[in-house]
């Protein structure tokens, strides 16, 4: 009895220590790790929504509007309430600390179901340092998951006592906590029923059995449990019924939403579903790191959890969770969960739950190892001092590992560097910029932080389940802002939005990644200003302001239920807990047997005592090796792979170290040669997609390799083939640098006359809407031709437009196809068009339409072409002198030899041409953009050859449908087409320069 | 408990017995009220009225004094207003009494002449006819009849001179500016000279004028298409003050044929020969 009192006292002390440590460690760090987390800003955005519109579930700022009833609201509403006093970020941190404290208490109480209070105290301490919890908080920022598990664990002892003792108060307490779980995280509630609630009920039923049956054979035991369950049927049915009622009732609007608007989108790939043996980095982040301690102590956990019949439920739950958490490593999870659930769920949460189940068993072994039977075992064999050293080594290696987890987001950045959002907010607030939508590129989850701080709307968003725009749901794209990480599908989705921007009133792009610059420029976007925080603002002209979207109506009852019930459930749980603590609390849960203080078997002791120190030390050594000691130049293939890897990440000093050491080839010389010879689409606006190295010849000290690289750019893939010579010196392979022959222009200084324009704002300084007099005019333009073509399954419109005004203009062209069923579809120009035109300049254009099958099935009636113009200040200078020669290759193919001379005072970063194919009458049959990968320096020239496929013999010009032309909303006649002698002299090919110059944004 | 119910009953009784305030009586009513000239008097009980002048566009709070059962409203501080139907509103708690009249500004308010032109941008390529609409407003934006006319607006169509310039419909008001711009170039004079030092041809294009003789606009794009029989070259330059200059490299003393174009207007084909 005395021993038990002492153990209880120690347990409570450990609990208090654990709670204090949470405050000191997580509490002080979280504010700084929050910006790098994966999810925190999304939840902050939701919190901001509730802070502004508590009873209004329609959130218009993402995806042209979505319903917030698509996610349980309690966490967001609580942060919203705290944010009425503190800033949003601080409010989120305060909430996180409170939840972590509740989790510590939950784990303590949960562990008491299994072992004594001292062990439960050790379990509480484990919460502070368990890598799965640390990762969930500091790397993922998944507050709803943590809230859900915290309250779920707190509910289990009540449920256990209700099943054992049958007192209604325990049922009420359990349900009050489970209500909070449902209100905060539905997934935890659903899977918690299987992995936590069912084992608890099973354990309570077992503990109600007499000792002899518990120790009897398995069949008799099974029958006894079933009999007990049958006897407790009423209690179980009441609990099940009320739990079901709570699960449905508390977040009924959520169930209503999921029924009314089911998720039909294409699955978004997630690393937790990878085969971890094939994709080791995913395995590391989603399995090894969160489950590190579980893996290290797996023998002890497995032994303890399978030793007693009352733990059977927990053993099943633990191993199933462990298996499901292994993602696509085995085919079992997809078969257990079904393909649909497998592709929607992030499976790392199963590993997280496994780690929570394992906490009491880990605590048991650790406690035993430090001051129990396992300690005695070691002291007898290796003396106390050696046991102490083993303990210190294990503990220290784990703590160093934990520090690594804390800084995981730094070692393997999930997010771009923190962006100061104030300049963006200022931009959105001025000149009515909020009347249009915006898009961020390269912001990571900080796009949600920007949204939380502004009332402006974006077409993107960061809550995948709620989106319904077909451009997003039909492709496996996480977000538009990180489209480059979603491969071709991501960029196709982004291209849709950038080209069809009028459809979404998308006028501004805030770019934090120049990777997207080529796509933006060639899709008709212009750079406007670089903000103080380095973010480049791109703007598209002639975009209509946002047309208000009719919000999806949610009944008043549901809106109020959503606003009141979840928070009400938490308030009720707090009140009931206070009442329980004051009036009812038992000194102990039950008379549940707490034996098993025996020795672990030897193999378990050996394995579980040495695995942690070996595992964590090995892991850290591996990381150190990967970071510092890996032999990057051990053979020619590895050398080339690492050479390109550093080149891709622009680590030029590391690249230089791969070159054959030579006193005449210094780092300075390399960078100098690079600065004058490199640039352009590759590698400045590209990411290495794949690489293949082929050894052409190799001997003892030299080798020649051919390297095939495939680069991903925002304009599509580019491929390159290079040959390198390598030498083996001082046990390393070195690359022979390519001999660089600098092209040196004649002139010492270049000059060029630019005619620059400045649009003079005439708006009267007033908050009243502008009037006719203070608006700048819509410039004049004229269509020179419009043609409709069909080439097999593809349909498109070509034409030519003239800037007939005296000022540079920005033009937006769209086609509306009217069908016989009185419907219409809009299409927009893509990259085959010069969007900015000098006075009297003209450009061909091409608008790609739907395929023949679609257009024929809808039965086309007429075509309307709209051009809207705006005064442009830049973008009308398209490049230097362009010379070309066309060589006929037969079979409608030709080769265009192009020579571009950069006569401007700035580098042409992406030389590009617009190729128009014309017939003898001057009719344009197609317009295509051709880009080239190498930059051209000022005063220098560049030659390249571009194959071009003609279509005149395959395509058909369709003239049966009337074509109407409109300029700035007014019907206009199309100027008669004239013969183009230059095209006729060049085999029907005309090219005009359409280059991108990144440096001088006053030009473009 | 009984006392409580009695008190509740008394309270309900008292509330139900409270009378609405009597409507103020306008002692000197008028149909048309001139601002700044008249004070208004109402006979009423001395209550804590709120008095508003409700015009077409905004309510204005009016100060008042109360003496011997007469409530006097002063409009002295209101200098001018958008004229039209207006009301006086007296509000006491949730009761409101309105008195309608026509509100006018006092005479002698400064008038502003307005002259709208459409279109604002013209050029000799199409026509130079412009619509002119004249009207007057006072400084409070009330439309006023034109002097010596029996109308509020006067519309005329005027033929502008073809001289390129920025004009103002109203002197000293940049917002009323309209613009006569240059038309398209009617011919393109081109001169070339081989420059042996720079090893190329200096090309001078201009002066480019429209059909009226105005210099075409600065920034107009000129396309120089030239070839040597092997390659077709495309060079773009822009016009500044009627002229443009270009340089064509000819390091090997190449011979070219050159044609300069502005939209569909083309120069004669020039042969470049060192």
XYZ file of C-alpha atoms in Angstrom, chain A residues 293-877:
585
model
C 11.415 5.295 -30.959
C 8.754 2.737 -31.757
C 11.099 1.000 -34.214
C 13.949 1.110 -31.682
C 11.795 -0.347 -28.909
C 9.690 -2.603 -31.110
C 10.813 -5.826 -29.390
C 9.786 -4.521 -25.982
C 6.513 -3.068 -27.269
C 5.649 -6.238 -29.190
C 6.416 -8.370 -26.174
C 4.466 -6.297 -23.699
C 1.445 -5.692 -25.906
C 1.022 -9.383 -26.675
C 1.612 -10.710 -23.187
C -1.797 -10.118 -21.714
C -5.186 -10.994 -23.064
C -6.613 -7.616 -22.025
C -4.198 -6.000 -24.515
C -5.342 -8.070 -27.513
C -7.408 -5.207 -28.908
C -4.500 -2.827 -28.523
C -2.095 -5.267 -30.149
C -4.370 -5.592 -33.168
C -4.844 -1.818 -33.378
C -1.111 -1.164 -32.996
C 0.038 -3.592 -35.672
C -2.742 -2.641 -38.091
C -1.861 1.044 -37.680
C 1.808 0.251 -38.133
C 0.997 -1.643 -41.303
C -1.358 0.984 -42.734
C 1.205 3.671 -41.934
C 3.704 1.929 -44.185
C 1.854 3.388 -47.184
C 2.406 1.705 -50.522
C 5.349 -0.368 -49.321
C 3.094 -3.405 -49.260
C -0.200 -3.953 -51.143
C -2.033 -4.583 -47.857
C -3.045 -0.975 -46.984
C -4.682 -0.392 -50.369
C -6.591 -3.678 -49.971
C -7.640 -2.932 -46.402
C -8.669 0.664 -46.987
C -9.896 0.333 -50.558
C -8.483 2.292 -53.455
C -10.646 5.341 -52.892
C -9.819 5.823 -49.200
C -6.163 4.942 -49.830
C -5.888 7.733 -52.381
C -7.621 10.328 -50.217
C -6.101 9.658 -46.798
C -2.629 10.694 -45.740
C -1.397 7.438 -44.286
C 1.200 8.889 -41.946
C -1.594 9.478 -39.456
C -1.889 5.695 -38.976
C 1.758 5.632 -37.949
C 0.998 8.524 -35.618
C -1.812 6.561 -33.961
C 0.431 3.506 -33.685
C 2.980 5.634 -31.851
C 0.282 6.876 -29.446
C -0.874 3.319 -28.703
C 2.747 2.325 -28.094
C 3.435 5.094 -25.556
C 2.420 3.157 -22.395
C 4.414 0.122 -23.487
C 7.465 2.188 -24.318
C 7.120 3.963 -20.991
C 6.948 0.637 -19.259
C 10.194 -0.552 -20.767
C 12.006 2.763 -20.318
C 10.960 2.940 -16.690
C 12.020 -0.649 -16.200
C 15.314 0.059 -17.960
C 16.059 3.099 -15.816
C 14.948 1.882 -12.414
C 13.193 -1.435 -12.636
C 13.799 -5.078 -13.376
C 15.674 -4.378 -16.622
C 18.019 -2.085 -14.740
C 18.612 -4.833 -12.205
C 19.313 -7.224 -15.047
C 22.041 -4.979 -16.447
C 23.489 -3.989 -13.110
C 23.991 -7.640 -12.322
C 25.809 -8.213 -15.600
C 27.677 -5.038 -16.536
C 27.780 -3.043 -13.327
C 25.823 0.059 -12.492
C 28.320 2.432 -14.092
C 28.153 0.690 -17.471
C 24.375 0.650 -17.311
C 24.546 4.352 -16.637
C 26.750 4.861 -19.702
C 24.350 2.829 -21.831
C 21.420 4.901 -20.536
C 23.207 8.176 -21.201
C 24.233 7.108 -24.705
C 20.713 5.986 -25.563
C 19.149 9.127 -24.153
C 21.700 11.462 -25.670
C 21.522 9.898 -29.128
C 17.738 10.174 -29.042
C 17.843 13.800 -27.937
C 20.272 14.657 -30.752
C 17.930 12.830 -33.102
C 15.075 14.911 -31.705
C 16.971 18.126 -32.363
C 17.314 16.880 -35.939
C 13.521 16.437 -36.101
C 12.999 19.959 -34.748
C 15.155 21.265 -37.572
C 13.857 18.808 -40.154
C 12.059 21.617 -41.944
C 15.426 23.381 -42.265
C 17.358 20.337 -43.522
C 14.621 19.310 -45.917
C 12.654 22.516 -46.466
C 8.958 21.921 -46.965
C 8.365 25.613 -47.435
C 10.075 28.552 -49.133
C 11.750 31.137 -46.936
C 9.462 33.364 -44.931
C 7.959 36.164 -46.991
C 7.165 39.566 -45.546
C 3.540 39.976 -46.589
C 2.980 43.627 -45.681
C 4.075 45.022 -49.087
C 1.655 42.621 -50.777
C -1.149 43.706 -48.476
C -0.391 47.343 -49.270
C -0.493 46.559 -52.966
C -3.838 44.764 -52.676
C -5.336 47.562 -50.625
C -4.496 50.383 -52.999
C -6.090 51.422 -56.291
C -8.959 48.963 -55.873
C -6.699 46.002 -56.685
C -8.979 43.856 -54.576
C -11.618 44.050 -57.276
C -9.690 41.333 -59.099
C -8.383 37.957 -58.036
C -4.727 37.251 -57.521
C -2.481 34.205 -57.575
C 0.712 33.511 -55.676
C 3.566 31.463 -57.098
C 6.329 29.943 -55.005
C 4.798 30.969 -51.660
C 4.212 27.506 -50.192
C 1.708 27.481 -47.360
C 2.399 31.134 -46.775
C -0.244 31.787 -49.406
C -2.742 30.844 -46.679
C -1.111 33.356 -44.316
C -1.464 36.051 -46.969
C -5.112 35.117 -47.450
C -5.708 35.223 -43.713
C -4.479 38.793 -43.638
C -6.396 40.114 -46.607
C -9.931 40.226 -47.908
C -8.699 39.870 -51.477
C -9.561 36.668 -53.302
C -7.306 34.185 -55.041
C -8.168 31.461 -57.526
C -5.854 29.108 -55.664
C -6.334 27.716 -52.185
C -4.872 25.271 -49.753
C -7.745 23.024 -48.793
C -8.015 20.430 -51.507
C -11.239 18.751 -50.453
C -13.269 21.920 -50.891
C -12.260 22.909 -54.387
C -14.641 22.381 -57.252
C -13.044 24.234 -60.192
C -12.605 21.681 -62.995
C -9.134 23.019 -63.849
C -8.060 21.915 -60.371
C -10.116 18.828 -59.717
C -9.336 17.074 -62.984
C -5.603 17.038 -62.380
C -3.499 15.712 -59.495
C -2.362 19.172 -58.487
C -1.979 20.157 -54.875
C -1.886 23.897 -55.379
C -1.316 26.195 -58.329
C 1.351 28.100 -56.449
C 3.651 25.058 -56.400
C 2.602 23.720 -59.797
C 6.169 22.938 -60.775
C 6.287 20.183 -58.161
C 3.245 18.522 -59.742
C 5.039 17.924 -63.032
C 3.351 18.326 -66.394
C -0.125 18.092 -64.906
C 0.590 20.895 -62.482
C 1.938 23.188 -65.148
C -0.962 22.363 -67.456
C -3.340 23.358 -64.700
C -1.449 26.576 -64.032
C -1.358 27.322 -67.759
C -5.143 26.964 -67.902
C -5.551 29.613 -65.236
C -2.963 31.976 -66.679
C -4.451 31.725 -70.170
C -8.130 31.707 -69.141
C -7.530 34.405 -66.555
C -10.505 36.457 -67.747
C -12.803 33.607 -66.769
C -11.685 33.960 -63.141
C -11.000 37.717 -63.075
C -7.406 36.828 -62.350
C -5.393 39.994 -62.838
C -2.398 39.845 -60.491
C 0.264 37.232 -59.907
C 2.712 37.566 -57.017
C 5.722 35.541 -58.035
C 8.395 34.347 -55.640
C 9.910 31.959 -58.165
C 11.326 33.046 -61.482
C 10.788 29.516 -62.788
C 7.316 30.638 -63.872
C 8.487 33.827 -65.622
C 8.621 32.365 -69.158
C 5.102 30.965 -68.913
C 3.766 34.206 -67.495
C 5.443 36.341 -70.128
C 4.473 34.257 -73.125
C 0.877 33.959 -71.833
C 0.457 37.715 -71.985
C 1.378 38.790 -68.472
C 3.443 41.911 -67.807
C 5.674 42.707 -64.897
C 4.362 45.726 -63.025
C 6.532 46.289 -59.991
C 8.982 44.480 -57.736
C 7.747 44.939 -54.178
C 10.019 45.746 -51.249
C 10.009 42.085 -50.211
C 11.397 40.995 -53.572
C 8.095 39.647 -54.865
C 7.474 40.423 -58.521
C 3.966 41.540 -59.381
C 2.719 40.414 -62.779
C -0.398 41.919 -64.259
C -2.651 41.035 -67.153
C -4.481 43.776 -68.967
C -8.138 43.870 -69.973
C -9.375 41.625 -67.207
C -12.894 42.207 -65.927
C -13.479 42.772 -62.242
C -14.804 39.944 -60.102
C -18.365 38.977 -60.862
C -19.815 38.093 -57.472
C -20.428 34.370 -57.185
C -23.737 33.410 -55.683
C -22.784 31.725 -52.415
C -24.033 28.207 -51.863
C -26.991 28.633 -49.598
C -26.849 26.888 -46.255
C -29.968 26.982 -44.131
C -30.032 29.270 -41.122
C -30.444 26.296 -38.832
C -27.307 24.597 -40.130
C -25.314 27.828 -39.984
C -26.217 28.398 -36.362
C -25.688 24.738 -35.517
C -22.201 24.992 -37.046
C -21.423 28.129 -35.094
C -22.757 26.986 -31.744
C -22.625 23.197 -31.289
C -18.880 22.512 -31.697
C -17.821 25.260 -29.304
C -20.730 24.274 -27.120
C -19.355 20.739 -26.946
C -16.044 22.060 -25.644
C -17.687 24.339 -23.100
C -19.825 21.436 -21.912
C -16.765 19.194 -21.607
C -14.981 21.841 -19.519
C -17.993 22.341 -17.244
C -18.548 18.617 -16.819
C -14.864 18.051 -16.100
C -14.909 20.718 -13.408
C -18.004 19.159 -11.918
C -16.456 15.704 -12.127
C -13.189 16.750 -10.507
C -14.925 18.499 -7.635
C -17.747 16.093 -6.968
C -17.186 12.655 -8.392
C -13.586 11.802 -9.197
C -12.529 8.391 -7.961
C -9.049 8.040 -6.515
C -8.446 5.282 -9.002
C -9.990 4.086 -12.244
C -10.585 0.563 -11.267
C -9.230 -2.482 -9.716
C -7.615 -3.304 -13.044
C -4.750 -5.677 -12.464
C -1.357 -4.075 -12.886
C 0.912 -7.032 -12.747
C 3.640 -7.784 -15.284
C 6.364 -6.180 -13.290
C 8.454 -9.170 -14.121
C 11.607 -9.471 -16.105
C 11.295 -9.069 -19.859
C 12.828 -12.098 -21.548
C 16.501 -11.823 -22.253
C 16.172 -11.385 -26.023
C 13.775 -8.498 -25.486
C 16.078 -6.872 -22.975
C 19.101 -7.218 -25.200
C 17.330 -6.028 -28.329
C 15.448 -3.175 -26.710
C 18.407 -1.965 -24.675
C 20.884 -1.777 -27.514
C 18.634 -0.982 -30.494
C 17.910 2.629 -29.465
C 21.530 3.639 -29.123
C 22.488 1.765 -32.280
C 19.489 2.982 -34.249
C 19.734 6.644 -33.354
C 23.502 6.783 -33.565
C 23.370 4.947 -36.885
C 20.662 7.254 -38.182
C 22.598 10.360 -37.224
C 25.811 8.999 -38.656
C 23.983 8.242 -41.882
C 22.675 11.807 -42.003
C 26.154 13.171 -41.318
C 27.549 10.884 -43.992
C 24.902 12.041 -46.469
C 25.554 15.651 -45.675
C 29.322 15.642 -45.347
C 31.097 12.415 -46.102
C 29.432 10.950 -49.156
C 31.917 10.233 -51.928
C 30.515 12.385 -54.689
C 33.343 11.680 -57.116
C 33.938 8.003 -56.609
C 33.289 7.029 -60.267
C 32.492 8.880 -63.503
C 28.738 8.267 -63.359
C 28.408 9.364 -59.709
C 30.588 12.360 -60.458
C 28.360 13.507 -63.306
C 25.180 12.906 -61.317
C 26.433 15.002 -58.427
C 27.872 17.618 -60.769
C 24.434 18.162 -62.316
C 22.744 17.988 -58.941
C 24.811 20.927 -57.701
C 24.296 22.746 -60.977
C 20.535 22.290 -60.638
C 20.577 23.773 -57.143
C 22.878 26.558 -58.348
C 25.653 25.591 -55.927
C 28.305 26.887 -58.240
C 31.233 26.673 -55.862
C 30.536 22.963 -55.382
C 30.278 22.575 -59.141
C 33.671 24.229 -59.541
C 35.229 21.691 -57.161
C 34.294 18.993 -59.682
C 36.615 20.492 -62.282
C 40.149 19.240 -62.718
C 42.268 21.270 -60.260
C 44.147 23.817 -62.265
C 45.772 27.033 -61.014
C 44.597 28.793 -64.189
C 40.996 27.734 -63.782
C 39.948 29.519 -60.632
C 36.476 29.816 -59.173
C 36.454 33.390 -60.402
C 37.297 32.265 -63.923
C 34.537 29.644 -63.829
C 31.924 32.110 -62.616
C 33.095 34.634 -65.192
C 32.756 32.149 -68.016
C 29.424 31.065 -66.646
C 28.123 34.612 -66.462
C 28.883 35.277 -70.113
C 28.125 31.873 -71.529
C 25.254 30.628 -69.469
C 21.742 31.853 -68.862
C 18.610 31.437 -70.875
C 15.773 29.022 -70.400
C 18.318 26.342 -69.402
C 19.273 26.344 -66.621
C 17.979 29.707 -65.293
C 14.276 28.893 -65.635
C 14.463 25.118 -65.471
C 14.604 22.258 -63.019
C 16.448 19.054 -63.727
C 13.871 16.363 -64.310
C 15.961 13.341 -65.190
C 19.497 12.520 -66.138
C 21.191 9.642 -67.859
C 24.938 9.121 -68.010
C 26.462 6.871 -70.610
C 30.152 5.979 -70.464
C 31.581 6.191 -73.970
C 35.055 5.094 -72.983
C 36.835 4.523 -69.722
C 40.311 3.565 -68.687
C 42.249 3.710 -65.474
C 42.681 7.459 -65.245
C 40.297 8.976 -67.755
C 36.813 8.550 -69.107
C 34.503 10.114 -71.659
C 30.808 10.260 -70.880
C 27.699 11.352 -72.656
C 25.105 13.003 -70.413
C 21.494 13.210 -71.404
C 19.515 15.675 -69.324
C 15.818 16.385 -69.374
C 14.819 19.723 -67.921
C 11.405 20.769 -66.791
C 10.537 24.356 -67.672
C 7.270 26.189 -67.335
C 6.999 26.031 -71.134
C 7.475 22.270 -71.287
C 10.362 19.824 -71.319
C 13.711 20.579 -72.843
C 16.319 17.948 -73.540
C 20.045 18.326 -73.824
C 22.936 16.101 -74.716
C 26.470 16.924 -73.532
C 29.762 15.114 -73.666
C 32.375 15.411 -70.937
C 35.862 14.151 -70.377
C 36.838 13.089 -66.852
C 40.188 12.408 -65.215
C 41.043 10.290 -62.187
C 43.302 12.242 -59.864
C 43.995 11.770 -56.149
C 41.338 9.050 -55.836
C 38.619 11.245 -57.315
C 37.120 11.739 -60.750
C 37.256 15.306 -62.051
C 35.454 16.918 -64.963
C 37.412 18.612 -67.704
C 35.769 22.034 -68.185
C 34.621 22.819 -71.688
C 36.936 25.167 -73.435
C 35.115 28.457 -73.560
C 35.598 30.747 -76.496
C 34.124 34.076 -75.580
C 32.403 35.991 -78.303
C 33.539 39.572 -77.939
C 31.570 42.355 -79.571
C 33.381 45.118 -81.455
C 31.815 48.027 -79.641
C 33.092 49.224 -76.295
C 29.780 50.690 -75.287
C 26.424 50.027 -76.812
C 23.655 52.514 -77.254
C 20.112 52.058 -78.434
C 17.231 54.461 -78.727
C 14.121 53.274 -76.970
C 10.812 55.056 -77.259
C 9.352 54.551 -73.826
C 5.805 55.444 -72.875
C 4.215 56.336 -69.588
C 0.502 56.099 -69.069
C -0.591 59.266 -67.306
C -3.189 58.533 -64.683
C -6.045 60.961 -65.012
C -8.152 59.741 -62.190
C -9.432 62.455 -59.913
C -8.213 61.852 -56.375
C -11.484 60.848 -54.827
C -13.015 57.816 -53.242
C -16.014 58.224 -55.560
C -16.061 55.979 -58.614
C -14.260 57.423 -61.604
C -16.280 59.256 -64.227
C -15.933 59.276 -67.972
C -13.632 62.259 -68.086
C -10.918 60.831 -65.870
C -10.541 57.547 -67.668
C -7.772 56.858 -70.130
C -9.171 55.845 -73.481
C -9.441 52.396 -74.959
C -6.989 52.355 -77.856
C -7.998 51.554 -81.428
C -7.251 48.202 -82.997
C -8.380 46.346 -86.091
C -8.622 42.736 -87.159
C -6.737 42.071 -90.375
C -8.030 38.535 -90.713
C -9.835 35.778 -88.778
C -9.978 32.163 -89.951
C -11.412 28.976 -88.560
C -9.486 25.730 -89.182
C -9.879 22.055 -88.501
C -6.937 19.720 -88.537
C -8.097 16.236 -87.668
C -9.364 16.350 -84.120
C -7.952 19.790 -83.386
C -9.821 22.994 -84.127
C -8.413 26.455 -83.912
C -8.868 30.026 -84.962
C -6.067 32.084 -86.462
C -6.002 35.742 -87.245
C -4.048 38.932 -87.210
C -4.681 42.099 -85.253
C -3.306 45.565 -85.829
C -2.636 48.277 -83.306
C -4.102 51.135 -85.315
C -3.548 53.640 -82.540
C -0.648 55.968 -81.878
C 0.287 54.434 -78.538
C 1.463 50.977 -77.488
C -1.363 48.689 -76.537
C -1.999 45.524 -74.638
C -4.516 43.262 -76.335
C -6.641 40.426 -74.994
C -8.296 38.256 -77.616
C -10.958 35.699 -76.951
C -13.275 33.607 -79.080
C -16.823 32.759 -78.216
C -18.335 29.804 -79.998
C -22.118 29.903 -80.092
C -23.874 26.598 -80.442
C -27.302 25.726 -81.702
C -28.527 24.719 -78.284
C -28.063 28.392 -77.248
C -24.968 27.660 -75.217
C -21.574 29.164 -75.805
C -17.984 28.549 -74.811
C -15.107 30.977 -74.473
C -11.522 30.353 -75.547
C -8.429 32.498 -75.195
C -5.117 33.041 -76.901
C -2.239 31.172 -75.348
C 1.436 31.530 -76.211
C 0.958 32.035 -79.959
C 0.488 35.798 -79.826
C 2.326 39.050 -79.140
C 0.165 40.569 -76.449
C 1.801 44.003 -76.488
C 1.992 45.905 -79.729
C 3.775 49.104 -80.713
C 1.805 51.699 -82.649
C 0.945 50.275 -86.091
C 2.403 46.881 -85.195
C 0.430 43.747 -85.872
C 0.659 40.160 -84.718
C -0.794 36.868 -85.763
C -2.655 34.879 -83.156
C -4.030 31.422 -82.647
C -6.814 30.291 -80.355
C -7.037 26.577 -79.748
C -10.572 25.223 -79.378
C -12.144 21.986 -78.201
C -11.728 18.837 -80.230
C -13.887 18.083 -83.281
C -16.006 15.567 -81.441
C -17.066 18.130 -78.816
C -17.693 20.939 -81.280
C -19.655 18.735 -83.674
C -21.765 17.268 -80.909
C -22.688 20.762 -79.723
C -23.388 21.909 -83.323
C -21.586 25.171 -83.939
C -23.655 28.104 -85.102
C -21.413 31.165 -85.150
C -18.095 32.509 -83.925
C -17.485 35.801 -82.206
C -13.983 37.142 -81.735
C -13.442 39.795 -79.096
C -10.418 42.015 -78.711
C -10.064 44.323 -75.755
C -7.320 46.869 -75.697
C -5.611 48.878 -73.054
C -2.809 51.423 -73.052
C 0.442 49.598 -72.414
C 3.606 51.040 -70.944
C 5.896 48.147 -71.699
C 6.206 44.799 -73.342
C 6.154 46.100 -76.919
C 9.899 45.675 -77.481
